Every structure is written in C-alpha cells, then in structure tokens.
mmCIF file with all atom_site columns, C-alpha atoms in Angstrom:
data_model
loop_
_atom_site.group_PDB
_atom_site.id
_atom_site.type_symbol
_atom_site.label_atom_id
_atom_site.label_alt_id
_atom_site.label_comp_id
_atom_site.label_asym_id
_atom_site.label_entity_id
_atom_site.label_seq_id
_atom_site.pdbx_PDB_ins_code
_atom_site.Cartn_x
_atom_site.Cartn_y
_atom_site.Cartn_z
_atom_site.occupancy
_atom_site.B_iso_or_equiv
_atom_site.pdbx_formal_charge
_atom_site.auth_seq_id
_atom_site.auth_comp_id
_atom_site.auth_asym_id
_atom_site.auth_atom_id
_atom_site.pdbx_PDB_model_num
ATOM 1   C CA . MET A 1 1   ? 33.833  -36.657 -37.913 1.00 60.00 ? 140 MET A CA 1
ATOM 2   C CA . ASP A 1 2   ? 32.297  -35.358 -41.115 1.00 75.00 ? 141 ASP A CA 1
ATOM 3   C CA . ILE A 1 3   ? 31.038  -31.771 -41.624 1.00 75.00 ? 142 ILE A CA 1
ATOM 4   C CA . PRO A 1 4   ? 27.249  -32.340 -41.128 1.00 84.00 ? 143 PRO A CA 1
ATOM 5   C CA . SER A 1 5   ? 27.768  -34.117 -37.808 1.00 86.00 ? 144 SER A CA 1
ATOM 6   C CA . GLN A 1 6   ? 30.118  -31.318 -36.611 1.00 87.00 ? 145 GLN A CA 1
ATOM 7   C CA . VAL A 1 7   ? 27.490  -28.702 -37.520 1.00 88.00 ? 146 VAL A CA 1
ATOM 8   C CA . LEU A 1 8   ? 24.821  -30.733 -35.725 1.00 90.00 ? 147 LEU A CA 1
ATOM 9   C CA . ALA A 1 9   ? 27.025  -31.076 -32.618 1.00 91.00 ? 148 ALA A CA 1
ATOM 10  C CA . GLN A 1 10  ? 27.720  -27.323 -32.578 1.00 91.00 ? 149 GLN A CA 1
ATOM 11  C CA . PHE A 1 11  ? 24.006  -26.588 -33.014 1.00 92.00 ? 150 PHE A CA 1
ATOM 12  C CA . VAL A 1 12  ? 23.092  -28.875 -30.101 1.00 92.00 ? 151 VAL A CA 1
ATOM 13  C CA . LEU A 1 13  ? 25.807  -27.320 -27.915 1.00 94.00 ? 152 LEU A CA 1
ATOM 14  C CA . ILE A 1 14  ? 24.739  -23.746 -28.732 1.00 94.00 ? 153 ILE A CA 1
ATOM 15  C CA . SER A 1 15  ? 21.057  -24.642 -28.189 1.00 94.00 ? 154 SER A CA 1
ATOM 16  C CA . ALA A 1 16  ? 21.857  -26.129 -24.784 1.00 95.00 ? 155 ALA A CA 1
ATOM 17  C CA . ILE A 1 17  ? 23.814  -23.009 -23.769 1.00 95.00 ? 156 ILE A CA 1
ATOM 18  C CA . VAL A 1 18  ? 20.971  -20.729 -24.921 1.00 94.00 ? 157 VAL A CA 1
ATOM 19  C CA . LEU A 1 19  ? 18.357  -22.789 -23.032 1.00 94.00 ? 158 LEU A CA 1
ATOM 20  C CA . ILE A 1 20  ? 20.386  -22.845 -19.819 1.00 94.00 ? 159 ILE A CA 1
ATOM 21  C CA . THR A 1 21  ? 21.032  -19.081 -20.038 1.00 94.00 ? 160 THR A CA 1
ATOM 22  C CA . ALA A 1 22  ? 17.347  -18.342 -20.717 1.00 93.00 ? 161 ALA A CA 1
ATOM 23  C CA . TYR A 1 23  ? 16.283  -20.521 -17.769 1.00 93.00 ? 162 TYR A CA 1
ATOM 24  C CA . TYR A 1 24  ? 18.809  -18.769 -15.506 1.00 92.00 ? 163 TYR A CA 1
ATOM 25  C CA . LEU A 1 25  ? 17.674  -15.273 -16.575 1.00 92.00 ? 164 LEU A CA 1
ATOM 26  C CA . HIS A 1 26  ? 14.009  -16.227 -16.157 1.00 92.00 ? 165 HIS A CA 1
ATOM 27  C CA . SER A 1 27  ? 14.709  -17.512 -12.634 1.00 91.00 ? 166 SER A CA 1
ATOM 28  C CA . ILE A 1 28  ? 16.467  -14.264 -11.736 1.00 91.00 ? 167 ILE A CA 1
ATOM 29  C CA . SER A 1 29  ? 13.556  -12.142 -13.016 1.00 89.00 ? 168 SER A CA 1
ATOM 30  C CA . LEU A 1 30  ? 11.030  -14.248 -11.072 1.00 89.00 ? 169 LEU A CA 1
ATOM 31  C CA . TYR A 1 31  ? 13.071  -13.890 -7.888  1.00 88.00 ? 170 TYR A CA 1
ATOM 32  C CA . THR A 1 32  ? 13.455  -10.123 -8.400  1.00 85.00 ? 171 THR A CA 1
ATOM 33  C CA . SER A 1 33  ? 9.716   -9.636  -8.922  1.00 82.00 ? 172 SER A CA 1
ATOM 34  C CA . PHE A 1 34  ? 9.022   -11.744 -5.808  1.00 83.00 ? 173 PHE A CA 1
ATOM 35  C CA . LEU A 1 35  ? 11.374  -9.534  -3.755  1.00 81.00 ? 174 LEU A CA 1
ATOM 36  C CA . ARG A 1 36  ? 9.719   -6.331  -5.011  1.00 73.00 ? 175 ARG A CA 1
ATOM 37  C CA . GLU A 1 37  ? 6.269   -7.692  -4.224  1.00 74.00 ? 176 GLU A CA 1
ATOM 38  C CA . ARG A 1 38  ? 7.404   -8.699  -0.747  1.00 76.00 ? 177 ARG A CA 1
ATOM 39  C CA . GLU A 1 39  ? 8.956   -5.263  -0.171  1.00 71.00 ? 178 GLU A CA 1
ATOM 40  C CA . LEU A 1 40  ? 5.700   -3.602  -1.227  1.00 67.00 ? 179 LEU A CA 1
ATOM 41  C CA . GLU A 1 41  ? 3.833   -5.878  1.194   1.00 69.00 ? 180 GLU A CA 1
ATOM 42  C CA . VAL A 1 42  ? 6.159   -4.888  4.054   1.00 72.00 ? 181 VAL A CA 1
ATOM 43  C CA . ALA A 1 43  ? 5.783   -1.166  3.253   1.00 68.00 ? 182 ALA A CA 1
ATOM 44  C CA . ALA A 1 44  ? 2.001   -1.536  3.170   1.00 66.00 ? 183 ALA A CA 1
ATOM 45  C CA . TYR A 1 45  ? 2.074   -3.341  6.528   1.00 70.00 ? 184 TYR A CA 1
ATOM 46  C CA . LYS A 1 46  ? 4.173   -0.554  8.095   1.00 71.00 ? 185 LYS A CA 1
ATOM 47  C CA . ILE A 1 47  ? 1.795   2.123   6.818   1.00 70.00 ? 186 ILE A CA 1
ATOM 48  C CA . GLU A 1 48  ? -1.240  0.133   7.969   1.00 71.00 ? 187 GLU A CA 1
ATOM 49  C CA . ARG A 1 49  ? 0.294   -0.181  11.437  1.00 76.00 ? 188 ARG A CA 1
ATOM 50  C CA . GLN A 1 50  ? 0.948   3.565   11.638  1.00 75.00 ? 189 GLN A CA 1
ATOM 51  C CA . ILE A 1 51  ? -2.619  4.274   10.526  1.00 75.00 ? 190 ILE A CA 1
ATOM 52  C CA . LEU A 1 52  ? -4.116  1.885   13.087  1.00 78.00 ? 191 LEU A CA 1
ATOM 53  C CA . GLU A 1 53  ? -2.014  3.422   15.887  1.00 81.00 ? 192 GLU A CA 1
ATOM 54  C CA . ALA A 1 54  ? -3.105  6.912   14.815  1.00 80.00 ? 193 ALA A CA 1
ATOM 55  C CA . VAL A 1 55  ? -6.760  5.802   14.640  1.00 78.00 ? 194 VAL A CA 1
ATOM 56  C CA . ASN A 1 56  ? -6.542  4.352   18.165  1.00 81.00 ? 195 ASN A CA 1
ATOM 57  C CA . GLU A 1 57  ? -4.967  7.578   19.467  1.00 84.00 ? 196 GLU A CA 1
ATOM 58  C CA . ALA A 1 58  ? -7.620  9.688   17.722  1.00 80.00 ? 197 ALA A CA 1
ATOM 59  C CA . ILE A 1 59  ? -10.453 7.615   19.225  1.00 77.00 ? 198 ILE A CA 1
ATOM 60  C CA . LYS A 1 60  ? -8.963  7.862   22.739  1.00 81.00 ? 199 LYS A CA 1
ATOM 61  C CA . SER A 1 61  ? -8.143  11.571  22.603  1.00 82.00 ? 200 SER A CA 1
ATOM 62  C CA . LYS A 1 62  ? -10.924 12.633  20.182  1.00 79.00 ? 201 LYS A CA 1
ATOM 63  C CA . ASN A 1 63  ? -8.359  14.872  18.448  1.00 80.00 ? 202 ASN A CA 1
ATOM 64  C CA . LYS A 1 64  ? -6.430  15.152  15.208  1.00 81.00 ? 203 LYS A CA 1
ATOM 65  C CA . ILE A 1 65  ? -3.339  12.941  14.945  1.00 78.00 ? 204 ILE A CA 1
ATOM 66  C CA . VAL A 1 66  ? -0.603  13.511  12.341  1.00 80.00 ? 205 VAL A CA 1
ATOM 67  C CA . ARG A 1 67  ? 1.903   10.849  11.268  1.00 76.00 ? 206 ARG A CA 1
ATOM 68  C CA . ASN A 1 68  ? 4.609   10.827  8.601   1.00 75.00 ? 207 ASN A CA 1
ATOM 69  C CA . ALA A 1 69  ? 5.336   7.742   6.535   1.00 70.00 ? 208 ALA A CA 1
ATOM 70  C CA . MET A 1 70  ? 8.016   7.074   3.955   1.00 65.00 ? 209 MET A CA 1
ATOM 71  C CA . ILE A 1 71  ? 7.058   4.707   1.197   1.00 59.00 ? 210 ILE A CA 1
ATOM 72  C CA . GLY A 1 72  ? 10.309  4.779   -0.765  1.00 53.00 ? 211 GLY A CA 1
ATOM 73  C CA . SER A 1 73  ? 11.123  5.558   -4.363  1.00 46.00 ? 212 SER A CA 1
ATOM 74  C CA . LEU A 1 74  ? 10.749  1.924   -5.442  1.00 44.00 ? 213 LEU A CA 1
ATOM 75  C CA . TYR A 1 75  ? 6.985   2.185   -5.682  1.00 48.00 ? 214 TYR A CA 1
ATOM 76  C CA . ARG A 1 76  ? 6.718   5.244   -7.975  1.00 43.00 ? 215 ARG A CA 1
ATOM 77  C CA . GLY A 1 77  ? 2.995   5.801   -7.750  1.00 45.00 ? 216 GLY A CA 1
ATOM 78  C CA . LYS A 1 78  ? 2.001   2.164   -7.154  1.00 49.00 ? 217 LYS A CA 1
ATOM 79  C CA . ILE A 1 79  ? -1.193  1.811   -5.203  1.00 45.00 ? 218 ILE A CA 1
ATOM 80  C CA . ILE A 1 80  ? -0.992  0.364   -1.732  1.00 48.00 ? 219 ILE A CA 1
ATOM 81  C CA . ASN A 1 81  ? -4.347  -1.101  -0.804  1.00 45.00 ? 220 ASN A CA 1
ATOM 82  C CA . TRP A 1 82  ? -4.233  -3.026  2.427   1.00 42.00 ? 221 TRP A CA 1
ATOM 83  C CA . ASN A 1 83  ? -7.283  -4.153  4.439   1.00 42.00 ? 222 ASN A CA 1
ATOM 84  C CA . GLY A 1 84  ? -9.282  -1.133  3.297   1.00 44.00 ? 223 GLY A CA 1
ATOM 85  C CA . TYR A 1 85  ? -7.470  1.306   5.602   1.00 42.00 ? 224 TYR A CA 1
ATOM 86  C CA . SER A 1 86  ? -4.871  2.613   3.215   1.00 47.00 ? 225 SER A CA 1
ATOM 87  C CA . ASN A 1 87  ? -5.629  3.121   -0.439  1.00 47.00 ? 226 ASN A CA 1
ATOM 88  C CA . LEU A 1 88  ? -2.817  5.357   -1.438  1.00 49.00 ? 227 LEU A CA 1
ATOM 89  C CA . SER A 1 89  ? -1.613  6.521   -4.824  1.00 49.00 ? 228 SER A CA 1
ATOM 90  C CA . LEU A 1 90  ? 0.918   9.315   -4.574  1.00 46.00 ? 229 LEU A CA 1
ATOM 91  C CA . SER A 1 91  ? 0.459   10.315  -8.191  1.00 48.00 ? 230 SER A CA 1
ATOM 92  C CA . GLU A 1 92  ? -3.119  11.380  -7.466  1.00 50.00 ? 231 GLU A CA 1
ATOM 93  C CA . GLY A 1 93  ? -2.301  13.875  -4.706  1.00 53.00 ? 232 GLY A CA 1
ATOM 94  C CA . ASP A 1 94  ? -4.372  14.155  -1.535  1.00 56.00 ? 233 ASP A CA 1
ATOM 95  C CA . MET A 1 95  ? -6.765  11.342  -0.757  1.00 61.00 ? 234 MET A CA 1
ATOM 96  C CA . VAL A 1 96  ? -9.439  11.228  1.928   1.00 62.00 ? 235 VAL A CA 1
ATOM 97  C CA . LYS A 1 97  ? -11.108 8.154   3.380   1.00 64.00 ? 236 LYS A CA 1
ATOM 98  C CA . GLU A 1 98  ? -13.842 8.252   6.010   1.00 64.00 ? 237 GLU A CA 1
ATOM 99  C CA . ILE A 1 99  ? -14.681 5.398   8.355   1.00 65.00 ? 238 ILE A CA 1
ATOM 100 C CA . ILE A 1 100 ? -17.920 5.483   10.347  1.00 64.00 ? 239 ILE A CA 1
ATOM 101 C CA . LEU A 1 101 ? -17.066 3.989   13.716  1.00 60.00 ? 240 LEU A CA 1
ATOM 102 C CA . PRO A 1 102 ? -20.099 1.790   14.411  1.00 53.00 ? 241 PRO A CA 1
ATOM 103 C CA . ALA A 1 103 ? -19.480 -0.169  11.237  1.00 49.00 ? 242 ALA A CA 1
ATOM 104 C CA . THR A 1 104 ? -15.796 -0.519  12.042  1.00 53.00 ? 243 THR A CA 1
ATOM 105 C CA . ILE A 1 105 ? -15.609 -1.244  15.765  1.00 54.00 ? 244 ILE A CA 1
ATOM 106 C CA . GLY A 1 106 ? -19.169 -2.165  16.646  1.00 51.00 ? 245 GLY A CA 1
ATOM 107 C CA . LEU A 1 107 ? -20.224 0.866   18.702  1.00 52.00 ? 246 LEU A CA 1
ATOM 108 C CA . GLU A 1 108 ? -23.985 1.196   18.988  1.00 53.00 ? 247 GLU A CA 1
ATOM 109 C CA . GLY A 1 109 ? -25.733 4.540   18.767  1.00 53.00 ? 248 GLY A CA 1
ATOM 110 C CA . SER A 1 110 ? -22.697 6.572   17.753  1.00 58.00 ? 249 SER A CA 1
ATOM 111 C CA . GLU A 1 111 ? -22.322 8.074   14.312  1.00 66.00 ? 250 GLU A CA 1
ATOM 112 C CA . ASP A 1 112 ? -18.846 9.485   14.945  1.00 70.00 ? 251 ASP A CA 1
ATOM 113 C CA . THR A 1 113 ? -16.446 9.297   12.024  1.00 76.00 ? 252 THR A CA 1
ATOM 114 C CA . ILE A 1 114 ? -12.721 8.872   11.554  1.00 76.00 ? 253 ILE A CA 1
ATOM 115 C CA . ARG A 1 115 ? -11.363 10.798  8.561   1.00 78.00 ? 254 ARG A CA 1
ATOM 116 C CA . ILE A 1 116 ? -8.001  9.640   7.224   1.00 76.00 ? 255 ILE A CA 1
ATOM 117 C CA . THR A 1 117 ? -6.256  12.061  4.854   1.00 76.00 ? 256 THR A CA 1
ATOM 118 C CA . TYR A 1 118 ? -3.085  11.232  2.939   1.00 72.00 ? 257 TYR A CA 1
ATOM 119 C CA . LYS A 1 119 ? -1.007  14.214  1.767   1.00 74.00 ? 258 LYS A CA 1
ATOM 120 C CA . PRO A 1 120 ? 2.131   13.576  -0.276  1.00 69.00 ? 259 PRO A CA 1
ATOM 121 C CA . THR A 1 121 ? 4.944   15.742  1.127   1.00 71.00 ? 260 THR A CA 1
ATOM 122 C CA . SER A 1 122 ? 7.772   14.720  -1.207  1.00 64.00 ? 261 SER A CA 1
ATOM 123 C CA . PHE A 1 123 ? 7.466   13.087  -4.592  1.00 59.00 ? 262 PHE A CA 1
ATOM 124 C CA . ALA A 1 124 ? 11.231  12.466  -4.747  1.00 59.00 ? 263 ALA A CA 1
ATOM 125 C CA . THR A 1 125 ? 11.309  10.168  -1.713  1.00 57.00 ? 264 THR A CA 1
ATOM 126 C CA . TYR A 1 126 ? 7.569   9.432   -1.716  1.00 60.00 ? 265 TYR A CA 1
ATOM 127 C CA . ASN A 1 127 ? 6.954   10.642  1.809   1.00 69.00 ? 266 ASN A CA 1
ATOM 128 C CA . VAL A 1 128 ? 3.348   11.004  2.860   1.00 71.00 ? 267 VAL A CA 1
ATOM 129 C CA . MET A 1 129 ? 1.648   12.712  5.796   1.00 76.00 ? 268 MET A CA 1
ATOM 130 C CA . ILE A 1 130 ? -1.207  10.746  7.343   1.00 77.00 ? 269 ILE A CA 1
ATOM 131 C CA . ILE A 1 131 ? -3.767  12.914  9.145   1.00 80.00 ? 270 ILE A CA 1
ATOM 132 C CA . VAL A 1 132 ? -6.356  11.107  11.258  1.00 80.00 ? 271 VAL A CA 1
ATOM 133 C CA . GLU A 1 133 ? -9.254  13.225  12.557  1.00 82.00 ? 272 GLU A CA 1
ATOM 134 C CA . TYR A 1 134 ? -11.979 12.208  14.978  1.00 79.00 ? 273 TYR A CA 1
ATOM 135 C CA . ILE A 1 135 ? -15.215 13.893  13.912  1.00 76.00 ? 274 ILE A CA 1
ATOM 136 C CA . GLU A 1 136 ? -18.174 13.840  16.275  1.00 73.00 ? 275 GLU A CA 1
ATOM 137 C CA . LYS A 1 137 ? -21.503 13.863  14.523  1.00 69.00 ? 276 LYS A CA 1
ATOM 138 C CA . GLU A 1 138 ? -23.705 16.771  15.466  1.00 61.00 ? 277 GLU A CA 1
ATOM 139 C CA . LYS A 1 139 ? -26.517 15.537  17.608  1.00 55.00 ? 278 LYS A CA 1
ATOM 140 C CA . THR A 1 140 ? -29.973 16.795  16.724  1.00 53.00 ? 279 THR A CA 1
ATOM 141 C CA . VAL A 1 141 ? -32.728 17.119  19.273  1.00 56.00 ? 280 VAL A CA 1
ATOM 142 C CA . ASN A 1 142 ? -36.389 17.031  18.307  1.00 58.00 ? 281 ASN A CA 1
ATOM 143 C CA . VAL A 1 143 ? -38.512 19.462  20.296  1.00 63.00 ? 282 VAL A CA 1
ATOM 144 C CA . GLN A 1 144 ? -42.279 19.387  20.150  1.00 65.00 ? 283 GLN A CA 1
ATOM 145 C CA . LEU A 1 145 ? -44.076 22.567  21.011  1.00 65.00 ? 284 LEU A CA 1
ATOM 146 C CA . GLY A 1 146 ? -47.553 22.332  22.271  1.00 55.00 ? 285 GLY A CA 1
#
C-alpha cells in the first residue's frame, strides 16, 4: 500500500469515527432534553392538580385554602404555564391570578371570584405556597325613594 492510499484510509477511518461519535452525542442530548421536558410536564401536572383540588375546596367551603408545592431545583425560574391555572415564574416573586367563576364553571348570576396567589417560600428548593381564596362579590341593592 503506498503512502497516499494509507493517508486516505486513515482519513476515512477517522471521519467515520467522528461521525459515529457526533451522532451518538446528538442522540444523547436529544434524549436528555426530552426527559427534562417530560419532567417539567409532570411537575406542571402535579401543581395543576393541587390547584384544582384547592379551588374545589375553596368553592365548597367559601374559605381560604393554602397548599405547598415543590417544583424542584431543575427548573430554576422556568415558567410553568398549564391550562391557564398556573402561570408561575419563581424568579418574579409573588404572582396573583383571579378567575371569575361564571366564566370558569358556568354559574349564572354570580360574580364571585377565585383568587390564586403563588408565593415562593424557598428559592433553593423552589418551593411555592399556593393560596386559593374565595371572594364573594359585594351585592348592591338599588333603592328608589318616592
């Protein structure tokens, strides 16, 4: 085998090794990003479930309900936005969302509101306190004198 063909064979071998390694590393990074996205989805689902349970309790008891949720350090300020109930960014501090009940659950004639407040309690472990309050709208009565 002469020198140019040996160099060409080495080049082809090294190129094949580089391509296989790059493909392998790319596959690993895709799989890792898929797992992180799935984990974020699961965390969002757990928080949404806690919020919905707290909202149901608040509607039944017409009181304030407090829940604690742990998001985990993986998310580091990522926004969880799931079905419009939770829109949570721990880097922004407290966040308040109000839901007017007739628009949400189809009650006619009521203007009562559910206020959901998110308060970060620990930035190290990304714990958050979820406060759900049932707020009855003040009813006004028109009186005609005469």
